[in-house]
JSON list of C-alpha atoms in Angstrom, two decimals:
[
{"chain": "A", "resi": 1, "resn": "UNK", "atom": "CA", "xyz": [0.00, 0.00, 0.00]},
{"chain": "A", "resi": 2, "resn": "UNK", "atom": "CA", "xyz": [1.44, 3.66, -1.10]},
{"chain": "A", "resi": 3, "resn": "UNK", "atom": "CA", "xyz": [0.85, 6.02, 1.21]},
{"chain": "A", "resi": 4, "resn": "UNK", "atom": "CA", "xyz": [1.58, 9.26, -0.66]},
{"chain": "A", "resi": 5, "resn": "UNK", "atom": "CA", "xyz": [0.70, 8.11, -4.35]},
{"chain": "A", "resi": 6, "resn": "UNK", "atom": "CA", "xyz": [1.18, 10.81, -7.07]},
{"chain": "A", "resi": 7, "resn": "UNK", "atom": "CA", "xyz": [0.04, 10.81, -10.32]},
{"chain": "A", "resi": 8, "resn": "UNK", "atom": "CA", "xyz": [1.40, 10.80, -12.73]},
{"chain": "A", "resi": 9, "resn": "UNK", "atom": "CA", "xyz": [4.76, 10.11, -12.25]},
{"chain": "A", "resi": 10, "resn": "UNK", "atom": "CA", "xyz": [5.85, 11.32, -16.21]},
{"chain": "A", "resi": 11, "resn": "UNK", "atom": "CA", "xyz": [3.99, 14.28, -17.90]},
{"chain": "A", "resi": 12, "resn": "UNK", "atom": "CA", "xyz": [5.43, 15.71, -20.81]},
{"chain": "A", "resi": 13, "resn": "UNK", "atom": "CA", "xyz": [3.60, 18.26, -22.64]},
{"chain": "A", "resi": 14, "resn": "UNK", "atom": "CA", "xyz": [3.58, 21.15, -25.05]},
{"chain": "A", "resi": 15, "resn": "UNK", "atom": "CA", "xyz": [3.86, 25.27, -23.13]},
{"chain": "A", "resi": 16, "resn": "UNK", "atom": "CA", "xyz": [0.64, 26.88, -23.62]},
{"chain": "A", "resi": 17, "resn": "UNK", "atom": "CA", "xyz": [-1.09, 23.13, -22.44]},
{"chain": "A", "resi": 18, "resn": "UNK", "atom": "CA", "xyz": [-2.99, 22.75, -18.91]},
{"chain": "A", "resi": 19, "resn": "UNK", "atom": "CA", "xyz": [-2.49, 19.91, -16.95]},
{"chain": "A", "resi": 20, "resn": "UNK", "atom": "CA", "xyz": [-3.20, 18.33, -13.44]},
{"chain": "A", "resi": 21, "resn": "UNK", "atom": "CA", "xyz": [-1.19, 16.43, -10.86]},
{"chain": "A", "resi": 22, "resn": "UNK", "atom": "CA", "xyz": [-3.19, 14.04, -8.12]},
{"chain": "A", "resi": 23, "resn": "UNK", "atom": "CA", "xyz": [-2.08, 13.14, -5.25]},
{"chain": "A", "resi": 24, "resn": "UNK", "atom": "CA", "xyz": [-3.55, 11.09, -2.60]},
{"chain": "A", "resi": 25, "resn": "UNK", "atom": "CA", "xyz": [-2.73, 9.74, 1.16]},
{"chain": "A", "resi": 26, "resn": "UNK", "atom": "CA", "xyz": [-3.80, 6.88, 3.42]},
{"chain": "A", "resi": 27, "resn": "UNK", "atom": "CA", "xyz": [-2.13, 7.56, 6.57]},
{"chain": "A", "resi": 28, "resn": "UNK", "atom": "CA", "xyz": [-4.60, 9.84, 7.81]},
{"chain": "A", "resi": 29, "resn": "UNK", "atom": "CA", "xyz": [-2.71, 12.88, 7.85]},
{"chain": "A", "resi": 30, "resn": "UNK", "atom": "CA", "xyz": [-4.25, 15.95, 8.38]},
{"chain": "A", "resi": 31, "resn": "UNK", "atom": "CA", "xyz": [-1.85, 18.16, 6.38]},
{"chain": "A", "resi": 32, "resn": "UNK", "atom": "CA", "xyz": [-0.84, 17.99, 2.74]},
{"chain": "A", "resi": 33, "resn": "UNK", "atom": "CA", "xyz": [1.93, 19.94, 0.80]},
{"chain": "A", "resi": 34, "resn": "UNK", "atom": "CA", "xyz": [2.97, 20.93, -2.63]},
{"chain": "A", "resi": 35, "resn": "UNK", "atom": "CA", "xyz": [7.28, 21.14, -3.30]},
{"chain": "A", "resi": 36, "resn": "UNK", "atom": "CA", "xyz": [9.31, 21.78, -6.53]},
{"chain": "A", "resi": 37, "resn": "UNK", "atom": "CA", "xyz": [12.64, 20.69, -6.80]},
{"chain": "A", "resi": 38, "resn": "UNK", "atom": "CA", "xyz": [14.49, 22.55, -9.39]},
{"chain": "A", "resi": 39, "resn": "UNK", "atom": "CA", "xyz": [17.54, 20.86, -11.42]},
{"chain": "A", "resi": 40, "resn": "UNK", "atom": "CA", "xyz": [19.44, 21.67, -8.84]},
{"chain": "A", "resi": 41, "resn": "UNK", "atom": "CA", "xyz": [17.45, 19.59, -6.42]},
{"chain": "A", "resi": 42, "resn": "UNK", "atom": "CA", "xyz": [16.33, 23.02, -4.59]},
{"chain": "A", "resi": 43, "resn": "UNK", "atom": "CA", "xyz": [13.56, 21.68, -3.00]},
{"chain": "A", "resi": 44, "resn": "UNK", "atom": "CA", "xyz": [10.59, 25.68, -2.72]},
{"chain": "A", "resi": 45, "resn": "UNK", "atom": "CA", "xyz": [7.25, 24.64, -1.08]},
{"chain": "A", "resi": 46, "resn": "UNK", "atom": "CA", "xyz": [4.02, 25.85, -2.82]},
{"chain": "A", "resi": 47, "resn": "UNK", "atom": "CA", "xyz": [0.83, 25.12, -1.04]},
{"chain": "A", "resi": 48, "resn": "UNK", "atom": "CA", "xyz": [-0.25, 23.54, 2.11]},
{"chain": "A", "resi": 49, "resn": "UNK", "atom": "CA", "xyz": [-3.71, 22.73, 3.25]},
{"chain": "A", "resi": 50, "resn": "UNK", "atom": "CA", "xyz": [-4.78, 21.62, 6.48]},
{"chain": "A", "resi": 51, "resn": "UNK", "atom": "CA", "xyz": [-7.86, 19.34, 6.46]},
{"chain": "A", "resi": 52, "resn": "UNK", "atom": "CA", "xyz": [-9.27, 21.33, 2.87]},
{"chain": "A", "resi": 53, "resn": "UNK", "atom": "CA", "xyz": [-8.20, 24.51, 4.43]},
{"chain": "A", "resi": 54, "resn": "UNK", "atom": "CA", "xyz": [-5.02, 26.32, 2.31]},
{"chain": "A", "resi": 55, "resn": "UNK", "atom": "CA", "xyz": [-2.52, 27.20, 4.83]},
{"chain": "A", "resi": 56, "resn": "UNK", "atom": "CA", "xyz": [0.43, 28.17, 2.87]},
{"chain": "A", "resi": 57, "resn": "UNK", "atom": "CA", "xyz": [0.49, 29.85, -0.38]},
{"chain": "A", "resi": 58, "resn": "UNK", "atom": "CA", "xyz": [3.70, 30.99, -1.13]},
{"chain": "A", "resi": 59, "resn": "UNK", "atom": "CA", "xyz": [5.00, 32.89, -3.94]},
{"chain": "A", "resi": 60, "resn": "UNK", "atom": "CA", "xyz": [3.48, 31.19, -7.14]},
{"chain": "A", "resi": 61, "resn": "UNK", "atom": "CA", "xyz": [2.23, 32.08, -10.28]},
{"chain": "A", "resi": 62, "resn": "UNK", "atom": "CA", "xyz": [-1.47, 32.02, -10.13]},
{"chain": "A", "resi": 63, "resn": "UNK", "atom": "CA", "xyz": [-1.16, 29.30, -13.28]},
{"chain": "A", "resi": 64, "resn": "UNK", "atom": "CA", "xyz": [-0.66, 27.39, -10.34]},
{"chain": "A", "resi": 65, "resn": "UNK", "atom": "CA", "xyz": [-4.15, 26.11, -8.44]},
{"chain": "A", "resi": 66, "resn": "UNK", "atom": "CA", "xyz": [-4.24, 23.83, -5.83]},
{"chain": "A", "resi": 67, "resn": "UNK", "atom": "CA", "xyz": [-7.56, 22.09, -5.01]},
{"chain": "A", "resi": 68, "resn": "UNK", "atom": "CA", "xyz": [-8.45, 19.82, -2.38]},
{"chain": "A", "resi": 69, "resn": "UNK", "atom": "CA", "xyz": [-11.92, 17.86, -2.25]},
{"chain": "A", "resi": 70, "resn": "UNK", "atom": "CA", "xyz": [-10.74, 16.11, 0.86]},
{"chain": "A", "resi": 71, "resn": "UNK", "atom": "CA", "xyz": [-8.24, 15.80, 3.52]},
{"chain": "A", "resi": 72, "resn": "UNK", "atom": "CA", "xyz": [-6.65, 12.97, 1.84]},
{"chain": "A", "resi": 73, "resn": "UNK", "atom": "CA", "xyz": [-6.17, 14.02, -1.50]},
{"chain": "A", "resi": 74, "resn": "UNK", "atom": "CA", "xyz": [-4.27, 17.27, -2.74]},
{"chain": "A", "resi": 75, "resn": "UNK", "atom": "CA", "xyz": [-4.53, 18.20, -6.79]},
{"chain": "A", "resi": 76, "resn": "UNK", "atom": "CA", "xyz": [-2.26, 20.39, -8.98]},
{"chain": "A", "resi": 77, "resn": "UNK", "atom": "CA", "xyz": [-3.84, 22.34, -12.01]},
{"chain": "A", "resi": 78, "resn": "UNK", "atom": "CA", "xyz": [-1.16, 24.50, -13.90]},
{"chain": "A", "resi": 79, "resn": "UNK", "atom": "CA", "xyz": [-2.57, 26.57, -16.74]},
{"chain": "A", "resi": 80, "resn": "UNK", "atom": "CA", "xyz": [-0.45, 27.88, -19.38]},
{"chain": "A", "resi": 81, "resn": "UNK", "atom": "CA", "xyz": [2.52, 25.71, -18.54]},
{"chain": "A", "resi": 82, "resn": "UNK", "atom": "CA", "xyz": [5.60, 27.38, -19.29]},
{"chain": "A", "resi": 83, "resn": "UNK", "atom": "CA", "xyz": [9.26, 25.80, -20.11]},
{"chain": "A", "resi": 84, "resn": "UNK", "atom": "CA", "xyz": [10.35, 27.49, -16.64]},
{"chain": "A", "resi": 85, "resn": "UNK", "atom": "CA", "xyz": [7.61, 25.04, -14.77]},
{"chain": "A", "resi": 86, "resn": "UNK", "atom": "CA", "xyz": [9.77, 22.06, -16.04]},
{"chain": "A", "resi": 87, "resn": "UNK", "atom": "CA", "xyz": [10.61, 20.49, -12.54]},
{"chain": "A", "resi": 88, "resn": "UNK", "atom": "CA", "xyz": [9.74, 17.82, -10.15]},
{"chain": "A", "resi": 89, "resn": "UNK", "atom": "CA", "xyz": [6.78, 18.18, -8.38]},
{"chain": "A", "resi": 90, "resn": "UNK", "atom": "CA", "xyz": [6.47, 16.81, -5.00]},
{"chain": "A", "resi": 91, "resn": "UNK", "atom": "CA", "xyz": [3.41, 15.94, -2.44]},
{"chain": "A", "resi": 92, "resn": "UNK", "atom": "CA", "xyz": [4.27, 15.12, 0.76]},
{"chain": "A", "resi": 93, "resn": "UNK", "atom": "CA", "xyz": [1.29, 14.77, 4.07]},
{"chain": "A", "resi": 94, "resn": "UNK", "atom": "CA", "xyz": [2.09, 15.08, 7.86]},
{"chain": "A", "resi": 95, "resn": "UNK", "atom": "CA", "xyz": [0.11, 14.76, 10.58]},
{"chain": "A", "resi": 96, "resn": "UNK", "atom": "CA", "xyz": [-0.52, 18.07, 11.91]},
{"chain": "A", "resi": 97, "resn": "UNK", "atom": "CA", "xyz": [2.29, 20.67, 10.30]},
{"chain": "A", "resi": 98, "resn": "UNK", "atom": "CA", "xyz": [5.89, 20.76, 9.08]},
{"chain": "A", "resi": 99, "resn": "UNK", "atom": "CA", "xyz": [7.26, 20.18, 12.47]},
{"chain": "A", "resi": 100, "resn": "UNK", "atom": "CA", "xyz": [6.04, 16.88, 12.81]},
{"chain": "A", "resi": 101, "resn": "UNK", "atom": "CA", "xyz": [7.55, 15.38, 9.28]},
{"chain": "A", "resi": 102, "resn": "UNK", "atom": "CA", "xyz": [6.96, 14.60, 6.15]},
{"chain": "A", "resi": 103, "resn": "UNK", "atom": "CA", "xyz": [5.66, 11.36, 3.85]},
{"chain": "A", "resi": 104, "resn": "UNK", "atom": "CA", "xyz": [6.47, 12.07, 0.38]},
{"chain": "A", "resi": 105, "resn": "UNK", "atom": "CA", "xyz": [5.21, 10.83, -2.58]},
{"chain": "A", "resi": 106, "resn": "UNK", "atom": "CA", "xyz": [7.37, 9.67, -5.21]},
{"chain": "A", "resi": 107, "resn": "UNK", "atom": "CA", "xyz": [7.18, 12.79, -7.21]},
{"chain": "A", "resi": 108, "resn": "UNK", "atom": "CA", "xyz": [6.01, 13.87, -10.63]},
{"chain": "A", "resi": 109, "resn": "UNK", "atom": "CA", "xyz": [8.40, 14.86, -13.47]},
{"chain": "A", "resi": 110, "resn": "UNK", "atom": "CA", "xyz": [7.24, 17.40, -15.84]},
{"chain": "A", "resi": 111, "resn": "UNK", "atom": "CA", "xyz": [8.43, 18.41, -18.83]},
{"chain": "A", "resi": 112, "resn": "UNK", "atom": "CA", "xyz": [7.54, 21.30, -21.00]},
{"chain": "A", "resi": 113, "resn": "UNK", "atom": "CA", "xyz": [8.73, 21.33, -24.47]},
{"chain": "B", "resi": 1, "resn": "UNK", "atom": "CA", "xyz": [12.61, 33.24, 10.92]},
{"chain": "B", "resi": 2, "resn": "UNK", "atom": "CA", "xyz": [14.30, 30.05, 10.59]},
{"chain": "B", "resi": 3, "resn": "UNK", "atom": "CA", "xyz": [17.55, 28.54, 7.98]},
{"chain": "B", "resi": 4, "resn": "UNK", "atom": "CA", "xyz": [19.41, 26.11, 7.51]},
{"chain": "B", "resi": 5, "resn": "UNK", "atom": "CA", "xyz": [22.99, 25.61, 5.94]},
{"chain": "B", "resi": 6, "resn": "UNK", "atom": "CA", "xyz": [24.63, 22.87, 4.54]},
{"chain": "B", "resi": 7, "resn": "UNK", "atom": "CA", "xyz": [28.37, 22.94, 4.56]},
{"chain": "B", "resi": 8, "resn": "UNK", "atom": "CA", "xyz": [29.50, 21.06, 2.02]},
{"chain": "B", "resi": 9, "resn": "UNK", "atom": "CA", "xyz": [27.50, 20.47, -1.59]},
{"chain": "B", "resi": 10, "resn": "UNK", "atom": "CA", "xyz": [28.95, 17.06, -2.13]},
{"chain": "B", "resi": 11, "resn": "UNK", "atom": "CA", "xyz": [30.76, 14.53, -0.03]},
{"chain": "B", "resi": 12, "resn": "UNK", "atom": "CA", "xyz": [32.67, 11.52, -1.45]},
{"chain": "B", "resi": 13, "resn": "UNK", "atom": "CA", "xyz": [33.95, 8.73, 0.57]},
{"chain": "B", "resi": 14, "resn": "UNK", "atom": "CA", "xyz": [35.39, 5.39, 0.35]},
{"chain": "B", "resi": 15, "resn": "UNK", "atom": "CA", "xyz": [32.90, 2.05, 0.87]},
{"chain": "B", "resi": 16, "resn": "UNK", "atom": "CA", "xyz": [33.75, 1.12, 4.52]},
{"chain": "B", "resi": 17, "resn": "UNK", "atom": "CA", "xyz": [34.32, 4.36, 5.93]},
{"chain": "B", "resi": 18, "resn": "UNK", "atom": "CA", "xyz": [32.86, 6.87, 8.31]},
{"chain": "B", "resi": 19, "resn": "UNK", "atom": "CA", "xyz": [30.15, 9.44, 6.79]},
{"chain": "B", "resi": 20, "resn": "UNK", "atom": "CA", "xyz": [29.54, 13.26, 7.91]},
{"chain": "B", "resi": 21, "resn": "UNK", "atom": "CA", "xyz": [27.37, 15.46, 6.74]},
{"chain": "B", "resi": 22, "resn": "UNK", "atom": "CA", "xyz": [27.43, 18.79, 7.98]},
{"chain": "B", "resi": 23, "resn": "UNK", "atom": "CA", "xyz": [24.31, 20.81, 8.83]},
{"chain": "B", "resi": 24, "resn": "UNK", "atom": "CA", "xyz": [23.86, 24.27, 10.90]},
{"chain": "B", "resi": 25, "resn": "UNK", "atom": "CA", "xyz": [20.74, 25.93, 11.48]},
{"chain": "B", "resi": 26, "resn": "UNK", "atom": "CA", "xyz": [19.08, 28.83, 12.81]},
{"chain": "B", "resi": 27, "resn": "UNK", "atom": "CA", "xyz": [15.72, 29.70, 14.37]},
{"chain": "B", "resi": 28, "resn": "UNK", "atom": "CA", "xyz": [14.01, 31.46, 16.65]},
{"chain": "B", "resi": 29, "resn": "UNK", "atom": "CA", "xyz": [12.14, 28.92, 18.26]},
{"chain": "B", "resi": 30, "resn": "UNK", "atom": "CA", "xyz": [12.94, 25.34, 20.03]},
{"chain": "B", "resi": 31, "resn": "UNK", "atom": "CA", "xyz": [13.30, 23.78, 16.29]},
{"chain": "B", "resi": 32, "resn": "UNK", "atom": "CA", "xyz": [12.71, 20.53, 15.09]},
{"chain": "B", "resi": 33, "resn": "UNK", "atom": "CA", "xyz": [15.09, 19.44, 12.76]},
{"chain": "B", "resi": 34, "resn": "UNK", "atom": "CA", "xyz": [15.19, 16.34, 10.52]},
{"chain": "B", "resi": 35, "resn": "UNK", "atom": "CA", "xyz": [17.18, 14.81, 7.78]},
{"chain": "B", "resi": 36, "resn": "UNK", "atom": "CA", "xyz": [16.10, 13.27, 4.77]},
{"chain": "B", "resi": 37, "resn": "UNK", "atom": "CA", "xyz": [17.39, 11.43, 1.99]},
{"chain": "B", "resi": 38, "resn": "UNK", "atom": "CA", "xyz": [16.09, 11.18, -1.68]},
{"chain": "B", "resi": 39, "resn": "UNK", "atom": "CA", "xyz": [17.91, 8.40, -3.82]},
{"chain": "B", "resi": 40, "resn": "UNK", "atom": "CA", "xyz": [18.29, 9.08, -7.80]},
{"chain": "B", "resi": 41, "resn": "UNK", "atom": "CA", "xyz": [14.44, 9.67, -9.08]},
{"chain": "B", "resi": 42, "resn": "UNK", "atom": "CA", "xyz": [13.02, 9.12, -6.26]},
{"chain": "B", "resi": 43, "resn": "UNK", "atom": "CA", "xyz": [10.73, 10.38, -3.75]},
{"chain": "B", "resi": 44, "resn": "UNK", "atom": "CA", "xyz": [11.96, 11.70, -0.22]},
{"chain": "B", "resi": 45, "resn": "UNK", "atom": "CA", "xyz": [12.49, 9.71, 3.14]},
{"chain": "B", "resi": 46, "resn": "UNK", "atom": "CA", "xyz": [12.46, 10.78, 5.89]},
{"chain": "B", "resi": 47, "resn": "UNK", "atom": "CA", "xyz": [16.11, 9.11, 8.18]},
{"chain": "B", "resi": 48, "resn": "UNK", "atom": "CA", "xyz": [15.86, 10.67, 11.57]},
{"chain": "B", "resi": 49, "resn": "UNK", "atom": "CA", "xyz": [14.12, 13.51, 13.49]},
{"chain": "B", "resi": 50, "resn": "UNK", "atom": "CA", "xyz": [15.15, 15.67, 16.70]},
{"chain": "B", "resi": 51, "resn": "UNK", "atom": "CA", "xyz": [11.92, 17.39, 18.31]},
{"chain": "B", "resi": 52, "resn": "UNK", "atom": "CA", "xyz": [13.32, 18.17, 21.76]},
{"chain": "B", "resi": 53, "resn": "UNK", "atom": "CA", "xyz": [13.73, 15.08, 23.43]},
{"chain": "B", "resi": 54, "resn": "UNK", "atom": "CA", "xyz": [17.52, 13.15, 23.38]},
{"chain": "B", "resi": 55, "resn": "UNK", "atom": "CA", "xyz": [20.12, 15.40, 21.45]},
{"chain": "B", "resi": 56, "resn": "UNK", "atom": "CA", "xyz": [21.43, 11.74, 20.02]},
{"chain": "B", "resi": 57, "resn": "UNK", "atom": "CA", "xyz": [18.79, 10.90, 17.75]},
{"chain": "B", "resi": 58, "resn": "UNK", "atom": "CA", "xyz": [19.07, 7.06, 15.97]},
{"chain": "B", "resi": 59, "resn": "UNK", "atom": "CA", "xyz": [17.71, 7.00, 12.30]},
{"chain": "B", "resi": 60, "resn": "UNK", "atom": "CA", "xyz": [17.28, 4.09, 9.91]},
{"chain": "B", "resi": 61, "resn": "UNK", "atom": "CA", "xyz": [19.76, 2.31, 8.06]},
{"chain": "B", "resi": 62, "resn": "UNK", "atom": "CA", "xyz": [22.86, 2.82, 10.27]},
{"chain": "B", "resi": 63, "resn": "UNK", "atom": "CA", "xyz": [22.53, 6.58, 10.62]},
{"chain": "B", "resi": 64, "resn": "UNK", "atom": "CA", "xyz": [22.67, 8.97, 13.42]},
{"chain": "B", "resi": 65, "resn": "UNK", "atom": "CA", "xyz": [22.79, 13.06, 14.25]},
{"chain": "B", "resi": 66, "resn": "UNK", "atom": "CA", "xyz": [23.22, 15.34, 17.46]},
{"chain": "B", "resi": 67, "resn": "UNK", "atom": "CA", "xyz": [21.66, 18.07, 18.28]},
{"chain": "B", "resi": 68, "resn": "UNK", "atom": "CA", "xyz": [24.16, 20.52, 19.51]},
{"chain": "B", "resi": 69, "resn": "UNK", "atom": "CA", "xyz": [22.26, 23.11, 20.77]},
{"chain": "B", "resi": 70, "resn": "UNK", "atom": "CA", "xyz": [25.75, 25.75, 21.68]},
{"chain": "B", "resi": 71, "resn": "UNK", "atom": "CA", "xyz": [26.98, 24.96, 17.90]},
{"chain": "B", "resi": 72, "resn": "UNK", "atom": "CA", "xyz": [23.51, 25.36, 15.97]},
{"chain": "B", "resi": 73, "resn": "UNK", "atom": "CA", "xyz": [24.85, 22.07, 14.12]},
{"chain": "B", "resi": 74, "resn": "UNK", "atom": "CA", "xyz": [22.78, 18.74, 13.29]},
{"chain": "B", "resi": 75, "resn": "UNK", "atom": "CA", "xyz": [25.17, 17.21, 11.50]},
{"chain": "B", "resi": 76, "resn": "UNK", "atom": "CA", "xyz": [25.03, 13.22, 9.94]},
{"chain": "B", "resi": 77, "resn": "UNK", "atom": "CA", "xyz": [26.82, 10.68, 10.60]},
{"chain": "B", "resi": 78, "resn": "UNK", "atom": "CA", "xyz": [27.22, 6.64, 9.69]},
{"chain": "B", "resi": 79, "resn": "UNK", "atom": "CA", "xyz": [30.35, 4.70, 10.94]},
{"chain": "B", "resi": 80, "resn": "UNK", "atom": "CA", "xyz": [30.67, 2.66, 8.10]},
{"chain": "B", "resi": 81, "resn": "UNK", "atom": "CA", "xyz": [29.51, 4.27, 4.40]},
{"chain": "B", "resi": 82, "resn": "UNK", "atom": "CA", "xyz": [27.06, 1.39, 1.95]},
{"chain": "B", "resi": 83, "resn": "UNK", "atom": "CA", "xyz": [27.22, 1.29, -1.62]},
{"chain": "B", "resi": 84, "resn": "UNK", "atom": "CA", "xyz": [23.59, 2.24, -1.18]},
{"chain": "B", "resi": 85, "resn": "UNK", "atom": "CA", "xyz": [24.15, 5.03, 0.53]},
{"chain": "B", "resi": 86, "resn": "UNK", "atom": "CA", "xyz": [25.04, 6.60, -2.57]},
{"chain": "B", "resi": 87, "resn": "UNK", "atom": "CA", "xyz": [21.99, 9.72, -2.58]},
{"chain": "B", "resi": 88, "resn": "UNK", "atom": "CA", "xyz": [21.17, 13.59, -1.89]},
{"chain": "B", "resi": 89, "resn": "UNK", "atom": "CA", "xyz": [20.55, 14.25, 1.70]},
{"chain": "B", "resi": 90, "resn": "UNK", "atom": "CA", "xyz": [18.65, 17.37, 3.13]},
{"chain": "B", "resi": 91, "resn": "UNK", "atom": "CA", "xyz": [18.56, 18.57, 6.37]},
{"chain": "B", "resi": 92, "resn": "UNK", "atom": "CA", "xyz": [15.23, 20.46, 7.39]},
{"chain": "B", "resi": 93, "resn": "UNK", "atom": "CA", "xyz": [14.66, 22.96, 10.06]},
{"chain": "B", "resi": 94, "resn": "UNK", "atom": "CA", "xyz": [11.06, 23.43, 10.80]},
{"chain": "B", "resi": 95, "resn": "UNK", "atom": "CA", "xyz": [9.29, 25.76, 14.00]},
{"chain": "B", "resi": 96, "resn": "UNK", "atom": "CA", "xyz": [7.19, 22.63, 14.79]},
{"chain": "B", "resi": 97, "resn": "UNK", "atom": "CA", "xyz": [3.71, 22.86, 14.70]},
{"chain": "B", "resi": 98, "resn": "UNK", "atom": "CA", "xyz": [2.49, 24.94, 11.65]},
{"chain": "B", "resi": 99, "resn": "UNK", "atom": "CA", "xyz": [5.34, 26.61, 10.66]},
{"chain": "B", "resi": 100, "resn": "UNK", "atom": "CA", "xyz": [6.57, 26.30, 7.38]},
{"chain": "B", "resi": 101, "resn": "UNK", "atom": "CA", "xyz": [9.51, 24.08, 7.42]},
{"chain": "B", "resi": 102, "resn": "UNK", "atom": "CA", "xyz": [12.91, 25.12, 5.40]},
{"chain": "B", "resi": 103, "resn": "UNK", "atom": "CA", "xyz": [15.35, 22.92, 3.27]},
{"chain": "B", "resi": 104, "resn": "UNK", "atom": "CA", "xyz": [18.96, 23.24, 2.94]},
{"chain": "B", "resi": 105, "resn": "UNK", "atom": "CA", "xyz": [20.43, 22.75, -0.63]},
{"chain": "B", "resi": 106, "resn": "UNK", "atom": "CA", "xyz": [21.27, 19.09, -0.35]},
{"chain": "B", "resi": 107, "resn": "UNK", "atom": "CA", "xyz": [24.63, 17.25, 0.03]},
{"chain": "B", "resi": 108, "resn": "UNK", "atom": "CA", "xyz": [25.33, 14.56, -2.45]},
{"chain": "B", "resi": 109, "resn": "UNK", "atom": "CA", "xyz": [26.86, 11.76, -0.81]},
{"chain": "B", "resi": 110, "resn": "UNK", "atom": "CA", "xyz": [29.31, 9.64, -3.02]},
{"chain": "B", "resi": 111, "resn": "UNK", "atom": "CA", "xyz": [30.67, 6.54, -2.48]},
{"chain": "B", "resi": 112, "resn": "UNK", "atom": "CA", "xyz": [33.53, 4.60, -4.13]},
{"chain": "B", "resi": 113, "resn": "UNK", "atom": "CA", "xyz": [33.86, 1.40, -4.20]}
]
């Protein structure tokens, strides 16, 4: 049993293009997380939500929406993907916040060509 | 406000011998501090986490850190380096609780045969 799943775990696509991310846990975590690690593995969070509730919204293009229709699952939309979005894309859950760490998933790699 | 600094980018030693990784911190609360590792396209795992209790804090796979609270240093350390230890390792500062944890930049551990 996974218990941060990500899909999926390739997505190559054309700039312009929209495209989602999934991500679901079963450890019954109450806090989920968005990271992209840059080619030089820099690891920059994005979002976090707390049971459905965004907590952290850093810095990020709004191309980037985060939605999530329960505590266990934590989606990526990205409209008008650029070539400077090309990264990993991480989700990771805790249990109740950062201090208490993280489960990640095994990443997504996107591509845009 | 809260960072963390990793002292040396990339670390190669011999299969059989001692590992350290070097980590300092800062923060202005009681931190929790962690280290992770993330082997080539993978996800990341968490080793070993220090949230207040012993300052010698056993991880998995053969690794340990201290907390050195007079030094603001967490650093790594394995007596005897694995072929499969071969990966990036990050140590993480976080506030506990809600507060949005921080990365350092990675070490890459090498090991030669």
């Amino acid at each position: 049993d996974t218990a941060v799943s990500q899909t999926p775990k390739y997505l190559v696509t054309q700039m312009g293009n929209d495209k989602s991310i999934k991500c679901e846990q079963n450890l019954g975590h109450d806090t989920m997380y968005w990271y992209k690690q840059d080619s030089k593995k820099f690891l920059k969070i994005m979002f976090s939500y707390n049971n459905k509730e965004l907590i952290i919204n850093e810095t990020v293009p709004n191309r980037f929406s985060p939605k999530s229709p329960d505590k266990a699952h934590l989606n990526l939309h990205i409209n008008s993907l650029e070539l400077g979005d090309s990264a990993v894309y991480f989700c990771a859950s805790s249990p109740l916040g950062g201090g208490y760490g993280y489960t990640f998933g095994s990443g997504t790699r996107l591509t845009v060509v | 406000a809260q960072s963390v600094t990793q002292l040396d980018s990339h670390v190669s030693v011999s299969e059989g011998t001692p590992v350290l990784l070097r980590c300092n911190y800062s923060s202005s609360y009681s931190p929790s501090l962690f280290w992770y590792v993330q082997h080539p396209n993978k996800g990341l795992q968490l080793l070993l986490k220090y949230t207040s209790a012993a300052t010698l804090v056993k991880g998995i796979n053969g690794f340990e850190a201290e907390f050195k609270k007079s030094e603001t240093s967490f650093h790594l350390t394995k007596p005897s380096a694995h072929m499969s230890d071969a990966a990036e390792y990050f140590c993480v500062v976080s506030g506990g609780g809600y507060q949005k944890v921080t990365f350092g930049t990675g070490t890459k551990l090498q090991v030669i045969p």
